[in-house]
Each structure stands twice: as C-alpha cells, then as structure tokens.
C-alpha cells in the first residue's frame, strides 16, 4: 500500500478551530463555575456602577443637607459642669442670639480634659481648632489659664470689650504678663460671679475666661460675656 503523503492528509486538520461561544462555555459549567465566571467577566462594570451610584448619592446629600454655620465657639478645659447644664446653656444662648437652628449653632465644647493621660492629644486638638480660627473663648481653671495667657493665647480685654462691659467687670479681671509682654494686663475674667460657673471650681481653683487672640466671632463673643454676667448689677 503506497504511503500517504502530507499533501494527501485531510485538509480539515489545518482548518482553524471554532472557539466555543460565551453561551456554550456557560452551558458546560457548574453553578459555582458560572457564578465565578460571571463575576470575573462583569465585576469592572459592576464596580463602576456602584461607584457612580455612590457619587450621585453623595452629591444629592450635599445639595439637600444645609451646612450648619457655627456662630460662637467656647472651649472648656477640665470641665466640672454636668452635660445637661452645658446643653441647656448652649440652647439658651442660641435662643438669646435668635439663631436659626437649621442653619446656625453654638458650640460649647467641654471635652478638653488636660489632667488625664490624653493631655498631649487634647492639647494638640485644641491648638488645631485655634489655628483654624474656630475658637472664640477658652474657659479653664486658674492655673491652666495662666499657662495659656503667658504663652500669648489671648487678646487683651481692653482691646476686645466695649467700655461699658469692661468697666463693669474690672473687679473680676485676672492680670498676667506674657512671653511677648512683661507688663501685666487684663487677659482673663474670673467666672465666680457668672451665671454659668457660680460656685463651680476645679480642685478648688476658680474658672477663668479668656478671649482667644484670633477669635472669629467678635460680636457674639462680647454678647456671650454679657450673657454670662446678665444678673450682675
């Protein structure tokens, strides 16, 4: 029998094979295989769709949610007042200023506890708030207050308060020098006779209020001091 040459072999072996369609691939897979295949095939499209939906939701939230504008900010160091007292006083001062609670608020932040293990972190947080021009006044026990005063945290009361309020509170002033000024000036107001801190001390020390050097809300800061001493004749 004559040997078959390569030229006489069936031409079908040289024809390109038809690859199975996606439908045929899925048909021959198990259920888990189908799920894995579909996830690999469509995951980029799915993730893109999820991201697009998330962006749309975020944009809608930003549009329909009003930005609350803080109109006054007080930071209390080592607070000894109960939370309900702080909340009531915050609401009372907000009403006094006739603020719209949907758009404006008052912040009296009593979370700055410097005497515990978080001293460094709390101080860093307070410094960041001040650097961002968010804090109007600091209220602190006397010894802590003097430390801030000597490190130039506060503005002179004579430069911040109107004459009538300044004159009415002279008996309550705390005098201090600073790193930048050796002369003693009024930087603090003792709160013994104030509406909020009357009879309140921290380890026997009275609380003192100072106006931060770069305070943003000048009118409302003056009004807060007036509100604190509204019962003082």
Short mmCIF file of C-alpha atoms in Angstrom, two decimals:
data_model
loop_
_atom_site.label_atom_id
_atom_site.label_comp_id
_atom_site.label_asym_id
_atom_site.label_seq_id
_atom_site.Cartn_x
_atom_site.Cartn_y
_atom_site.Cartn_z
CA UNK A 1 0.00 0.00 0.00
CA UNK A 2 1.53 3.30 -1.03
CA UNK A 3 2.45 5.60 1.84
CA UNK A 4 0.17 8.59 2.20
CA UNK A 5 1.99 11.88 1.76
CA UNK A 6 1.32 15.01 3.83
CA UNK A 7 -0.28 16.58 0.80
CA UNK A 8 -2.85 13.80 0.83
CA UNK A 9 -3.81 14.22 4.54
CA UNK A 10 -7.34 15.52 5.25
CA UNK A 11 -7.37 19.27 4.89
CA UNK A 12 -9.69 19.59 7.88
CA UNK A 13 -6.84 19.29 10.34
CA UNK A 14 -5.42 22.58 9.02
CA UNK A 15 -8.67 24.48 9.29
CA UNK A 16 -8.96 26.91 12.26
CA UNK A 17 -10.94 25.54 15.16
CA UNK A 18 -14.09 27.35 16.14
CA UNK A 19 -13.84 28.62 19.73
CA UNK A 20 -16.87 27.95 21.94
CA UNK A 21 -19.18 30.91 22.38
CA UNK A 22 -19.77 32.52 25.80
CA UNK A 23 -23.16 30.82 25.84
CA UNK A 24 -21.62 27.40 25.22
CA UNK A 25 -18.99 27.99 27.92
CA UNK A 26 -21.67 28.78 30.47
CA UNK A 27 -23.75 25.79 29.37
CA UNK A 28 -20.95 23.38 30.24
CA UNK A 29 -20.11 24.95 33.63
CA UNK A 30 -21.33 24.06 37.10
CA UNK A 31 -23.41 26.58 39.02
CA UNK A 32 -20.42 27.79 41.05
CA UNK A 33 -18.34 27.95 37.90
CA UNK A 34 -20.99 30.08 36.22
CA UNK A 35 -21.10 32.46 39.18
CA UNK A 36 -17.31 32.79 39.26
CA UNK A 37 -17.19 33.35 35.52
CA UNK A 38 -19.91 36.00 35.54
CA UNK A 39 -18.25 37.83 38.45
CA UNK A 40 -14.85 37.90 36.70
CA UNK A 41 -16.46 38.99 33.45
CA UNK A 42 -18.72 41.72 34.82
CA UNK A 43 -17.05 42.91 38.06
CA UNK A 44 -15.44 46.00 36.48
CA UNK A 45 -18.81 47.11 35.13
CA UNK A 46 -20.49 46.36 38.46
CA UNK A 47 -17.92 48.28 40.50
CA UNK A 48 -18.17 51.20 38.10
CA UNK A 49 -21.93 51.25 38.51
CA UNK A 50 -21.68 51.12 42.31
CA UNK A 51 -19.18 53.98 42.30
CA UNK A 52 -21.42 56.07 40.05
CA UNK A 53 -24.41 55.49 42.35
CA UNK A 54 -22.31 56.42 45.42
CA UNK A 55 -21.22 59.68 43.77
CA UNK A 56 -24.81 60.55 42.87
CA UNK A 57 -25.99 59.87 46.45
CA UNK A 58 -23.16 62.00 47.88
CA UNK A 59 -23.96 64.92 45.56
CA UNK A 60 -27.66 64.76 46.42
CA UNK A 61 -26.85 64.64 50.15
CA UNK A 62 -24.60 67.70 49.87
CA UNK A 63 -27.28 69.61 47.96
CA UNK A 64 -30.23 68.85 50.24
CA UNK A 65 -28.34 68.97 53.58
CA UNK A 66 -27.76 72.53 54.80
CA UNK A 67 -24.34 73.48 56.14
CA UNK A 68 -24.55 74.43 59.82
CA UNK A 69 -22.62 77.63 60.49
CA UNK A 70 -21.14 77.96 63.99
CA UNK A 71 -21.72 81.47 65.36
CA UNK A 72 -19.75 81.12 68.60
CA UNK A 73 -17.31 78.55 70.00
CA UNK A 74 -16.20 78.14 73.60
CA UNK A 75 -13.64 75.54 74.69
CA UNK A 76 -13.85 74.47 78.34
CA UNK A 77 -10.70 72.95 79.85
CA UNK A 78 -11.24 70.30 82.56
CA UNK A 79 -14.96 70.90 82.79
CA UNK A 80 -16.75 70.28 86.10
CA UNK A 81 -20.27 71.08 84.90
CA UNK A 82 -22.82 68.32 84.19
CA UNK A 83 -23.66 67.73 80.49
CA UNK A 84 -27.27 68.80 80.90
CA UNK A 85 -26.15 72.19 82.23
CA UNK A 86 -23.89 72.72 79.21
CA UNK A 87 -26.67 71.70 76.83
CA UNK A 88 -29.24 73.97 78.48
CA UNK A 89 -26.85 76.92 78.46
CA UNK A 90 -25.94 76.32 74.81
CA UNK A 91 -29.61 76.28 73.84
CA UNK A 92 -30.32 79.33 75.96
CA UNK A 93 -27.55 81.39 74.38
CA UNK A 94 -28.61 80.24 70.91
CA UNK A 95 -32.15 81.45 71.63
CA UNK A 96 -30.73 84.69 73.02
CA UNK A 97 -28.99 85.31 69.69
CA UNK A 98 -32.17 84.32 67.81
CA UNK A 99 -30.28 81.82 65.65
CA UNK A 100 -31.93 79.57 63.10
CA UNK A 101 -31.15 76.06 64.46
CA UNK A 102 -31.39 74.60 60.95
CA UNK A 103 -28.57 76.80 59.71
CA UNK A 104 -26.65 78.10 62.75
CA UNK A 105 -25.41 76.76 66.05
CA UNK A 106 -23.43 77.50 69.20
CA UNK A 107 -20.60 75.21 70.31
CA UNK A 108 -19.61 74.90 73.95
CA UNK A 109 -17.07 72.08 73.79
CA UNK A 110 -16.42 70.57 77.22
CA UNK A 111 -14.31 67.60 76.06
CA UNK A 112 -10.84 69.11 76.58
CA UNK A 113 -9.62 67.24 79.67
CA UNK A 114 -5.95 68.07 80.15
CA UNK A 115 -5.32 66.41 83.51
CA UNK A 116 -5.56 62.79 82.35
CA UNK A 117 -3.46 60.56 80.14
CA UNK A 118 -4.67 62.26 76.95
CA UNK A 119 -3.11 65.61 77.84
CA UNK A 120 -0.91 65.76 74.74
CA UNK A 121 -3.65 64.70 72.33
CA UNK A 122 -6.15 67.11 73.83
CA UNK A 123 -3.69 69.98 73.64
CA UNK A 124 -2.93 69.16 70.02
CA UNK A 125 -6.64 69.14 69.21
CA UNK A 126 -7.22 72.48 70.93
CA UNK A 127 -4.24 74.03 69.15
CA UNK A 128 -5.58 72.80 65.80
CA UNK A 129 -9.00 74.34 66.49
CA UNK A 130 -7.39 77.66 67.41
CA UNK A 131 -5.10 77.63 64.36
CA UNK A 132 -8.17 77.09 62.18
CA UNK A 133 -9.79 80.19 63.76
CA UNK A 134 -12.70 78.22 65.19
CA UNK A 135 -12.36 79.06 68.90
CA UNK A 136 -13.59 82.33 70.40
CA UNK A 137 -13.01 81.84 74.12
CA UNK A 138 -11.21 79.41 76.41
CA UNK A 139 -12.56 78.71 79.89
CA UNK A 140 -10.07 76.99 82.19
CA UNK A 141 -9.09 76.55 85.84
CA UNK A 142 -6.89 79.41 87.02
CA UNK A 143 -3.51 77.65 86.88
CA UNK A 144 -4.16 76.28 83.39
CA UNK A 145 -5.45 79.65 82.26
CA UNK A 146 -2.28 81.42 83.41
CA UNK A 147 -0.20 78.98 81.38
CA UNK A 148 -2.18 79.81 78.24
CA UNK A 149 -2.05 83.54 78.98
CA UNK A 150 1.73 83.56 79.36
CA UNK A 151 2.02 81.73 76.06
CA UNK A 152 0.16 84.52 74.22
CA UNK A 153 -3.09 82.63 73.59
CA UNK A 154 -5.33 85.58 74.50
CA UNK A 155 -6.08 89.11 73.43
CA UNK A 156 -6.15 91.97 75.94
CA UNK A 157 -9.65 92.51 77.28
CA UNK A 158 -9.20 96.26 76.86
CA UNK A 159 -8.94 95.67 73.10
CA UNK A 160 -11.86 93.25 72.84
CA UNK A 161 -14.59 94.52 75.17
CA UNK A 162 -16.70 97.65 74.83
CA UNK A 163 -16.12 100.25 77.54
CA UNK A 164 -19.34 99.60 79.47
CA UNK A 165 -18.77 95.84 79.84
CA UNK A 166 -15.06 96.31 80.53
CA UNK A 167 -15.80 98.82 83.31
CA UNK A 168 -18.45 96.64 84.91
CA UNK A 169 -16.10 93.62 85.14
CA UNK A 170 -12.84 95.21 86.34
CA UNK A 171 -13.17 93.60 89.78
CA UNK A 172 -13.25 90.17 88.10
CA UNK A 173 -10.17 90.57 85.90
CA UNK A 174 -7.17 88.26 86.01
CA UNK A 175 -3.93 90.09 85.26
CA UNK A 176 -0.96 88.38 83.63
CA UNK A 177 2.24 89.07 81.78
CA UNK A 178 3.06 87.14 78.59
CA UNK A 179 6.10 85.86 76.75
CA UNK A 180 5.82 88.85 74.45
CA UNK A 181 4.96 91.50 77.06
CA UNK A 182 6.43 91.72 80.58
CA UNK A 183 3.73 94.16 81.72
CA UNK A 184 0.66 92.76 83.45
CA UNK A 185 -2.62 93.29 81.60
CA UNK A 186 -6.17 92.00 81.91
CA UNK A 187 -6.43 88.78 79.90
CA UNK A 188 -8.98 86.83 81.91
CA UNK A 189 -12.32 87.17 83.65
CA UNK A 190 -12.95 85.17 86.81
CA UNK A 191 -16.29 83.39 86.49
CA UNK A 192 -17.12 83.08 90.22
CA UNK A 193 -19.99 85.53 89.79
CA UNK A 194 -21.09 84.39 86.35
CA UNK A 195 -24.43 82.82 85.61
CA UNK A 196 -22.86 79.52 84.50
CA UNK A 197 -19.92 78.93 86.87
CA UNK A 198 -21.16 80.42 90.12
CA UNK A 199 -19.97 78.13 92.93
CA UNK A 200 -18.13 75.83 90.47
CA UNK A 201 -14.42 75.12 90.89
CA UNK A 202 -11.91 72.54 89.67
CA UNK A 203 -9.80 71.12 92.50
CA UNK A 204 -10.51 74.32 94.40
CA UNK A 205 -9.49 76.60 91.51
CA UNK A 206 -11.94 79.11 90.03
CA UNK A 207 -12.63 79.10 86.32
CA UNK A 208 -11.36 81.96 84.17
CA UNK A 209 -12.46 83.04 80.69
CA UNK A 210 -10.13 84.47 78.06
CA UNK A 211 -10.75 85.69 74.52
CA UNK A 212 -8.53 83.87 72.02
CA UNK A 213 -6.18 86.17 70.10
CA UNK A 214 -7.55 85.24 66.66
CA UNK A 215 -11.19 84.80 67.68
CA UNK A 216 -13.57 84.88 64.67
CA UNK A 217 -16.96 85.87 66.12
CA UNK A 218 -16.29 89.24 67.75
CA UNK A 219 -19.85 90.47 68.32
CA UNK A 220 -21.16 87.16 69.63
CA UNK A 221 -18.13 86.77 71.90
CA UNK A 222 -18.93 90.09 73.56
CA UNK A 223 -22.57 89.05 73.76
CA UNK A 224 -21.61 85.75 75.41
CA UNK A 225 -19.70 87.56 78.15
CA UNK A 226 -22.65 89.88 78.63
CA UNK A 227 -24.93 86.82 78.78
CA UNK A 228 -22.70 85.16 81.41
CA UNK A 229 -22.96 88.20 83.67
CA UNK A 230 -26.51 89.27 82.84
CA UNK A 231 -27.51 89.02 86.51
CA UNK A 232 -24.54 91.05 87.71
CA UNK A 233 -25.59 94.56 88.74
#
